[in-house]
CSV table of C-alpha atoms in Angstrom, one decimal:
chain,number,residue,atom,x,y,z
A,1,MET,CA,4.0,145.3,-96.3
A,2,LEU,CA,4.5,143.8,-99.6
A,3,SER,CA,6.3,140.4,-100.4
A,4,SER,CA,9.0,140.9,-102.5
A,5,ARG,CA,7.0,139.3,-105.4
A,6,MET,CA,4.4,141.5,-105.2
A,7,ALA,CA,6.6,144.4,-105.0
A,8,LEU,CA,8.4,142.9,-108.2
A,9,ARG,CA,5.2,143.0,-110.0
A,10,ARG,CA,4.2,146.6,-109.1
A,11,LEU,CA,8.2,147.4,-110.4
A,12,GLN,CA,7.3,145.4,-113.3
A,13,ARG,CA,4.5,148.0,-114.1
A,14,ILE,CA,5.9,151.1,-113.5
A,15,ALA,CA,8.9,150.0,-116.1
A,16,VAL,CA,6.4,148.7,-118.7
A,17,ALA,CA,4.0,151.7,-119.1
A,18,PRO,CA,4.8,154.2,-120.6
A,19,LEU,CA,5.4,157.9,-119.7
A,20,SER,CA,2.6,160.4,-121.0
A,21,PHE,CA,2.7,163.6,-121.3
A,22,THR,CA,0.2,166.8,-122.6
A,23,SER,CA,-0.4,166.8,-125.4
A,24,GLY,CA,0.5,170.2,-125.6
A,25,ALA,CA,4.0,169.8,-124.6
A,26,THR,CA,4.9,166.5,-127.2
A,27,THR,CA,3.4,168.9,-130.0
A,28,LYS,CA,5.8,171.7,-129.4
A,29,VAL,CA,8.6,169.3,-128.8
A,30,LEU,CA,7.9,167.7,-132.5
A,31,ARG,CA,7.0,170.9,-134.0
A,32,ASP,CA,11.5,170.2,-135.2
A,33,MET,CA,12.4,167.0,-134.9
A,34,SER,CA,16.1,168.3,-135.3
A,35,THR,CA,16.0,170.2,-131.5
A,36,LEU,CA,15.0,166.6,-129.7
A,37,PRO,CA,17.5,165.4,-127.0
A,38,ARG,CA,20.1,163.8,-128.5
A,39,VAL,CA,20.4,160.1,-127.7
A,40,TYR,CA,23.0,156.9,-127.9
A,41,VAL,CA,22.2,152.8,-127.6
A,42,THR,CA,24.9,151.1,-127.1
A,43,ARG,CA,23.3,147.8,-127.6
A,44,GLN,CA,20.0,146.3,-129.0
A,45,ILE,CA,18.2,146.1,-126.1
A,46,PRO,CA,15.1,144.4,-125.8
A,47,PRO,CA,11.6,144.9,-127.1
A,48,GLU,CA,9.8,146.7,-124.5
A,49,GLY,CA,12.2,149.5,-123.8
A,50,LEU,CA,13.0,150.7,-127.9
A,51,LYS,CA,9.5,150.9,-128.0
A,52,ILE,CA,9.2,153.6,-124.7
A,53,LEU,CA,11.7,155.0,-126.9
A,54,GLN,CA,10.5,155.0,-129.6
A,55,ASP,CA,6.8,155.5,-128.5
A,56,SER,CA,7.9,158.8,-126.6
A,57,GLY,CA,8.3,161.0,-129.8
A,58,GLN,CA,11.3,163.4,-126.8
A,59,VAL,CA,14.2,162.0,-128.0
A,60,GLN,CA,16.5,160.8,-131.2
A,61,PHE,CA,18.2,158.8,-130.7
A,62,GLU,CA,21.3,155.3,-132.5
A,63,LEU,CA,21.9,152.6,-131.6
A,64,TRP,CA,24.4,150.0,-131.6
A,65,ASP,CA,22.7,147.4,-133.8
A,66,SER,CA,23.4,143.9,-132.7
A,67,ASP,CA,22.8,141.9,-129.1
A,68,ASP,CA,25.8,139.5,-129.8
A,69,VAL,CA,28.4,142.0,-130.4
A,70,PRO,CA,29.4,144.5,-128.1
A,71,VAL,CA,29.9,148.6,-129.4
A,72,PRO,CA,34.1,148.7,-130.0
A,73,ARG,CA,35.4,150.5,-127.8
A,74,THR,CA,36.3,153.1,-131.2
A,75,GLU,CA,32.5,153.3,-132.2
A,76,LEU,CA,31.6,154.7,-129.2
A,77,LEU,CA,33.9,157.6,-128.8
A,78,GLN,CA,32.2,158.9,-131.6
A,79,LYS,CA,29.1,157.8,-131.2
A,80,VAL,CA,28.8,159.7,-128.0
A,81,LYS,CA,30.7,162.6,-129.2
A,82,GLY,CA,27.7,165.8,-128.4
A,83,VAL,CA,24.8,163.9,-127.1
A,84,ASP,CA,22.5,164.3,-124.4
A,85,GLY,CA,22.1,160.7,-123.3
A,86,LEU,CA,23.8,157.3,-122.9
A,87,LEU,CA,21.8,154.2,-122.3
A,88,CYS,CA,24.5,151.3,-121.7
A,89,VAL,CA,25.3,147.5,-121.0
A,90,LEU,CA,27.6,146.9,-118.5
A,91,THR,CA,30.0,145.7,-121.4
A,92,GLU,CA,30.3,149.5,-121.7
A,93,LYS,CA,33.2,151.4,-119.6
A,94,ILE,CA,32.0,154.7,-118.9
A,95,ASP,CA,35.5,156.4,-117.3
A,96,ALA,CA,36.8,159.9,-118.5
A,97,GLU,CA,38.3,159.4,-121.9
A,98,LEU,CA,34.5,158.0,-122.4
A,99,LEU,CA,33.5,161.5,-121.0
A,100,ASP,CA,35.2,163.4,-122.7
A,101,ALA,CA,34.6,162.5,-125.6
A,102,ALA,CA,30.5,162.9,-124.8
A,103,GLY,CA,31.5,166.6,-124.2
A,104,SER,CA,29.6,168.8,-122.0
A,105,ASN,CA,26.3,168.2,-123.7
A,106,LEU,CA,25.7,164.5,-121.7
A,107,LYS,CA,23.6,165.1,-118.5
A,108,VAL,CA,21.9,161.7,-118.0
A,109,ILE,CA,23.3,158.1,-117.8
A,110,SER,CA,20.9,154.9,-117.8
A,111,THR,CA,22.3,151.5,-117.4
A,112,MET,CA,20.3,148.9,-117.9
A,113,SER,CA,22.0,146.8,-115.0
A,114,VAL,CA,22.2,146.7,-111.2
A,115,GLY,CA,25.6,146.8,-110.8
A,116,PHE,CA,27.4,150.0,-111.6
A,117,ASP,CA,31.2,148.8,-111.5
A,118,HIS,CA,31.5,149.3,-114.8
A,119,LEU,CA,31.0,152.8,-114.0
A,120,SER,CA,33.2,155.5,-113.1
A,121,LEU,CA,31.4,157.2,-110.2
A,122,GLU,CA,33.8,160.2,-109.3
A,123,GLU,CA,34.2,161.2,-112.8
A,124,LEU,CA,30.0,161.2,-112.4
A,125,LYS,CA,29.6,163.5,-110.0
A,126,LYS,CA,32.2,164.8,-110.7
A,127,ARG,CA,31.1,166.4,-114.0
A,128,GLY,CA,27.1,166.7,-112.6
A,129,ILE,CA,25.6,163.7,-114.6
A,130,ARG,CA,23.0,161.8,-114.1
A,131,VAL,CA,22.4,158.1,-113.2
A,132,GLY,CA,19.8,155.4,-113.7
A,133,TYR,CA,19.7,152.2,-112.8
A,134,THR,CA,17.4,148.9,-112.2
A,135,PRO,CA,17.5,147.2,-109.8
A,136,GLU,CA,15.1,145.2,-108.0
A,137,VAL,CA,13.0,144.5,-110.9
A,138,LEU,CA,15.8,141.3,-111.3
A,139,THR,CA,15.6,139.9,-107.7
A,140,ASP,CA,13.5,137.3,-108.6
A,141,ALA,CA,15.5,135.8,-112.2
A,142,VAL,CA,18.8,136.0,-109.8
A,143,ALA,CA,18.0,134.1,-107.0
A,144,GLU,CA,15.7,131.3,-108.9
A,145,LEU,CA,18.8,131.2,-110.8
A,146,THR,CA,21.5,131.2,-107.9
A,147,VAL,CA,19.5,128.3,-106.4
A,148,ALA,CA,19.4,126.7,-109.7
A,149,LEU,CA,23.3,126.9,-109.9
A,150,LEU,CA,23.4,125.7,-106.1
A,151,LEU,CA,21.6,122.6,-106.6
A,152,ALA,CA,23.7,122.1,-109.4
A,153,THR,CA,26.4,122.5,-108.2
A,154,SER,CA,26.4,120.6,-105.1
A,155,ARG,CA,24.6,117.4,-106.4
A,156,ARG,CA,26.9,117.0,-109.4
A,157,LEU,CA,24.8,117.3,-111.6
A,158,ILE,CA,26.7,118.8,-114.4
A,159,GLU,CA,29.1,115.8,-113.8
A,160,ALA,CA,26.0,113.3,-114.5
A,161,THR,CA,25.3,114.3,-116.8
A,162,HIS,CA,28.7,113.8,-119.0
A,163,GLU,CA,28.7,110.6,-117.9
A,164,ALA,CA,25.3,109.9,-118.2
A,165,LYS,CA,26.2,110.8,-122.6
A,166,THR,CA,29.4,109.5,-122.6
A,167,GLY,CA,29.7,106.2,-121.1
A,168,GLY,CA,30.3,106.5,-116.9
A,169,TRP,CA,26.9,105.3,-116.8
A,170,GLY,CA,27.7,101.8,-114.9
A,171,THR,CA,26.6,99.7,-112.7
A,172,TRP,CA,24.9,100.9,-109.1
A,173,ARG,CA,27.6,102.5,-106.9
A,174,THR,CA,26.8,102.9,-103.3
A,175,LEU,CA,29.3,106.5,-103.6
A,176,TRP,CA,29.4,107.4,-106.9
A,177,LEU,CA,28.4,111.0,-107.0
A,178,CYS,CA,27.5,111.6,-104.3
A,179,GLY,CA,26.6,115.7,-103.3
A,180,TYR,CA,25.1,117.8,-99.8
A,181,GLU,CA,21.7,118.1,-99.2
A,182,LEU,CA,20.4,121.4,-97.9
A,183,ALA,CA,18.0,120.0,-95.2
A,184,ASN,CA,19.8,120.4,-91.5
A,185,SER,CA,22.8,122.6,-93.7
A,186,THR,CA,23.4,126.6,-92.5
A,187,VAL,CA,22.8,128.5,-95.5
A,188,GLY,CA,25.8,131.7,-95.5
A,189,ILE,CA,25.5,135.0,-97.0
A,190,LEU,CA,27.6,137.6,-98.0
A,191,GLY,CA,25.5,141.0,-98.7
A,192,LEU,CA,21.9,140.5,-97.1
A,193,GLY,CA,20.1,142.3,-99.9
A,194,ARG,CA,16.5,142.2,-101.8
A,195,ILE,CA,18.6,139.1,-103.6
A,196,GLY,CA,19.5,137.2,-100.8
A,197,VAL,CA,16.3,137.9,-99.2
A,198,ALA,CA,15.0,136.4,-102.2
A,199,ILE,CA,17.5,133.6,-102.7
A,200,ALA,CA,17.0,132.6,-98.4
A,201,GLU,CA,13.0,132.3,-99.1
A,202,ARG,CA,13.7,129.4,-101.8
A,203,LEU,CA,15.9,128.0,-99.8
A,204,ALA,CA,13.6,127.6,-96.9
A,205,PRO,CA,11.5,125.6,-98.4
A,206,PHE,CA,14.3,123.0,-98.5
A,207,LYS,CA,14.7,122.7,-94.1
A,208,VAL,CA,17.6,124.4,-94.5
A,209,LYS,CA,18.7,124.6,-90.3
A,210,LYS,CA,20.1,128.5,-90.1
A,211,PHE,CA,20.5,131.0,-92.3
A,212,ILE,CA,23.8,133.5,-91.1
A,213,TYR,CA,24.8,136.6,-93.0
A,214,THR,CA,27.2,139.2,-93.1
A,215,ASP,CA,27.3,143.2,-94.4
A,216,VAL,CA,29.3,146.2,-93.4
A,217,ALA,CA,26.8,147.0,-91.2
A,218,PRO,CA,24.1,144.1,-89.4
A,219,ARG,CA,19.7,144.0,-91.3
A,220,PRO,CA,17.8,144.1,-89.1
A,221,GLU,CA,14.6,144.4,-91.0
A,222,LEU,CA,15.7,142.2,-93.9
A,223,ALA,CA,17.2,139.5,-91.6
A,224,LYS,CA,14.2,139.2,-90.1
A,225,ALA,CA,11.8,138.2,-93.2
A,226,ILE,CA,14.5,135.0,-92.7
A,227,ASN,CA,15.2,135.0,-89.5
A,228,ALA,CA,18.8,135.6,-90.6
A,229,GLU,CA,21.9,136.3,-87.5
A,230,TYR,CA,24.4,138.7,-87.8
A,231,VAL,CA,28.0,137.0,-88.3
A,232,THR,CA,31.6,138.6,-88.7
A,233,LEU,CA,33.2,137.2,-92.0
A,234,ASP,CA,35.5,134.8,-90.5
A,235,GLU,CA,32.8,132.8,-89.3
A,236,LEU,CA,30.4,133.2,-92.1
A,237,ALA,CA,33.5,131.5,-93.7
A,238,LYS,CA,34.1,128.6,-90.9
A,239,GLN,CA,30.1,128.1,-90.4
A,240,SER,CA,28.2,127.8,-94.3
A,241,ASP,CA,27.7,124.4,-95.6
A,242,PHE,CA,26.3,126.6,-98.9
A,243,LEU,CA,28.2,130.1,-99.4
A,244,SER,CA,25.6,132.7,-101.5
A,245,ILE,CA,28.0,136.0,-102.6
A,246,CYS,CA,25.5,138.7,-103.3
A,247,CYS,CA,27.5,142.0,-102.5
A,248,ALA,CA,28.3,144.2,-105.4
A,249,LEU,CA,31.6,145.2,-106.1
A,250,THR,CA,33.0,147.8,-104.3
A,251,PRO,CA,36.9,149.1,-103.7
A,252,GLU,CA,36.1,147.2,-100.3
A,253,THR,CA,34.7,143.8,-101.0
A,254,LYS,CA,37.1,143.5,-104.5
A,255,GLU,CA,38.9,140.1,-104.4
A,256,ILE,CA,37.1,139.6,-100.7
A,257,CYS,CA,36.3,136.0,-101.6
A,258,ASN,CA,40.0,135.0,-100.8
A,259,LYS,CA,42.7,132.6,-99.7
A,260,ASN,CA,41.8,133.7,-96.3
A,261,LEU,CA,38.4,133.2,-96.9
A,262,PHE,CA,38.1,129.9,-98.7
A,263,SER,CA,41.4,128.2,-95.9
A,264,LYS,CA,37.9,129.1,-93.2
A,265,MET,CA,35.9,127.1,-95.0
A,266,LYS,CA,34.4,123.5,-95.1
A,267,ASN,CA,36.3,120.5,-96.6
A,268,THR,CA,32.3,120.1,-97.6
A,269,SER,CA,31.5,123.7,-98.2
A,270,ILE,CA,29.6,124.9,-101.5
A,271,PHE,CA,30.6,128.1,-102.2
A,272,ILE,CA,28.1,130.3,-105.1
A,273,ASN,CA,28.4,133.3,-107.0
A,274,THR,CA,25.8,135.4,-108.2
A,275,SER,CA,26.5,139.4,-108.0
A,276,ARG,CA,30.6,139.9,-109.4
A,277,GLY,CA,33.5,137.7,-110.6
A,278,GLY,CA,35.4,140.8,-109.0
A,279,VAL,CA,34.3,140.0,-105.5
A,280,VAL,CA,36.5,136.7,-106.1
A,281,ASN,CA,39.9,136.2,-106.0
A,282,GLN,CA,40.4,133.3,-109.0
A,283,GLU,CA,43.5,131.8,-108.4
A,284,ASP,CA,42.8,131.4,-104.8
A,285,LEU,CA,39.2,129.7,-105.5
A,286,TYR,CA,40.7,127.1,-108.3
A,287,GLU,CA,43.5,126.3,-105.8
A,288,ALA,CA,40.4,125.7,-102.4
A,289,LEU,CA,38.9,123.6,-105.2
A,290,SER,CA,42.1,121.9,-106.8
A,291,THR,CA,42.7,120.9,-103.0
A,292,GLY,CA,39.7,120.4,-102.1
A,293,GLN,CA,39.8,122.5,-99.3
A,294,ILE,CA,36.0,123.3,-100.1
A,295,ALA,CA,33.6,121.1,-101.8
A,296,GLY,CA,33.0,122.7,-105.2
A,297,ALA,CA,31.3,125.9,-106.9
A,298,GLY,CA,29.5,127.7,-108.4
A,299,LEU,CA,29.9,130.6,-111.1
A,300,ASP,CA,27.7,132.9,-113.1
A,301,VAL,CA,30.5,135.5,-112.9
A,302,THR,CA,33.8,135.6,-113.5
A,303,VAL,CA,37.1,137.8,-114.2
A,304,PRO,CA,37.3,138.2,-117.4
A,305,GLU,CA,34.0,137.9,-119.9
A,306,PRO,CA,34.1,135.6,-121.0
A,307,LEU,CA,36.5,133.5,-119.7
A,308,PRO,CA,39.1,132.5,-121.8
A,309,THR,CA,37.8,128.4,-122.5
A,310,SER,CA,41.8,127.5,-121.4
A,311,HIS,CA,41.4,129.1,-118.0
A,312,PRO,CA,42.1,126.3,-115.4
A,313,LEU,CA,38.7,126.7,-113.8
A,314,PHE,CA,36.8,124.2,-116.7
A,315,THR,CA,39.7,122.6,-115.9
A,316,LEU,CA,37.9,121.1,-112.3
A,317,LYS,CA,34.4,119.0,-112.3
A,318,ASN,CA,33.3,120.2,-108.9
A,319,CYS,CA,33.8,123.8,-110.5
A,320,VAL,CA,30.4,125.1,-112.9
A,321,ILE,CA,31.3,128.2,-114.5
A,322,LEU,CA,27.8,129.9,-115.9
A,323,PRO,CA,27.7,132.8,-119.1
A,324,HIS,CA,26.0,135.6,-116.5
A,325,ILE,CA,22.6,134.2,-117.2
A,326,ALA,CA,21.0,135.6,-113.7
A,327,SER,CA,18.4,137.7,-114.9
A,328,ALA,CA,18.4,136.8,-118.4
A,329,SER,CA,14.5,135.7,-118.4
A,330,TYR,CA,12.1,137.4,-121.1
A,331,SER,CA,9.7,139.6,-118.3
A,332,THR,CA,13.1,140.6,-116.5
A,333,ARG,CA,15.4,141.4,-119.1
A,334,ASN,CA,11.5,143.5,-120.6
A,335,ALA,CA,11.1,144.9,-117.5
A,336,MET,CA,15.1,145.9,-117.0
A,337,SER,CA,15.3,148.2,-120.5
A,338,ALA,CA,11.8,149.3,-119.9
A,339,LEU,CA,12.9,151.1,-116.7
A,340,ALA,CA,16.1,152.0,-118.1
A,341,ALA,CA,14.4,153.8,-121.2
A,342,ASN,CA,12.2,155.0,-118.5
A,343,ASN,CA,15.3,156.6,-116.5
A,344,LEU,CA,16.8,157.9,-119.7
A,345,LEU,CA,13.1,160.3,-120.7
A,346,LEU,CA,12.8,161.2,-116.7
A,347,GLY,CA,16.4,162.4,-117.2
A,348,LEU,CA,16.0,164.5,-119.4
A,349,ARG,CA,13.3,166.1,-118.6
A,350,SER,CA,14.9,167.0,-114.7
A,351,GLN,CA,12.7,165.2,-113.4
A,352,PRO,CA,13.1,162.1,-110.7
A,353,MET,CA,13.8,158.9,-112.6
A,354,ILE,CA,12.2,155.5,-111.4
A,355,LYS,CA,15.2,154.1,-110.2
A,356,GLU,CA,17.9,156.4,-109.6
A,357,LEU,CA,21.7,156.2,-108.3
A,358,LYS,CA,22.9,159.0,-105.7
A,359,LEU,CA,26.2,159.9,-106.4
């Protein structure tokens, strides 16, 4: 079996490789550019993906040429009219309104994300629209960021940096800015998939004593790779010194991290979420952090995004909030855009996508 790192490299090579076509097929398609499928790209995606679309000679595409500002909804509803394909990112809500605006020509949606909670899956299934997405290529980047966020939170690095900059660094004190170690700890994972396994693989050298997890059902093959024990959600909360949330946002997991879960956690526990903000009830999290029910939280995802700077969570020293950057490495974002582009082109040719969401 390939290691997760080897598998990622293989997937990146597949994603970045441009599609090849016979010269006869290319010549035939290029005879009349106006007959090519129309595609709208909702963001200025990284260059690897754009290059694949440009070099393919298989589509005519228009894009919202900004990386900073999402395409306004009114603009999006206008631009999708009559398109055959749509390449989007997670900031665009693909719902019945948008699909109605697009019309019956729309056959393929390719999202540059592993999550798909921004897609109305029932509407897409009902209309027979195929969906490509970008799992696996971001596993290493997300796992690395999760470990960094866990360490920054548990060892209070943001607090410490602030104290050093603002004059709070005085004489050496015995318990000042003390945090919690991974050595001899129990690490819990809610939602054991490739990312959860990759996180555990990176934490194991820190002398973690035990890994536990919960999911909709036991996942023995994945658990075996990290020697993790399957437990109930209640036991996950009770036993975990560090709890990492890695599950997808579904109707079943919406706000699954709530007052009930936090009340069962240790007051020395660290809570980390790099999945989706919607799996957490943020009011309950604020209460747990502000009352000392749990020791700290590190969040890369929130509701909404961006989280308003006036939000109460920003007032807490024991809450570290990042602006959804888990997959933000140059190689990973390029691999994601390339995979999204190739998924789109393959779908428009009625061929199997590299990564297709089965509806």
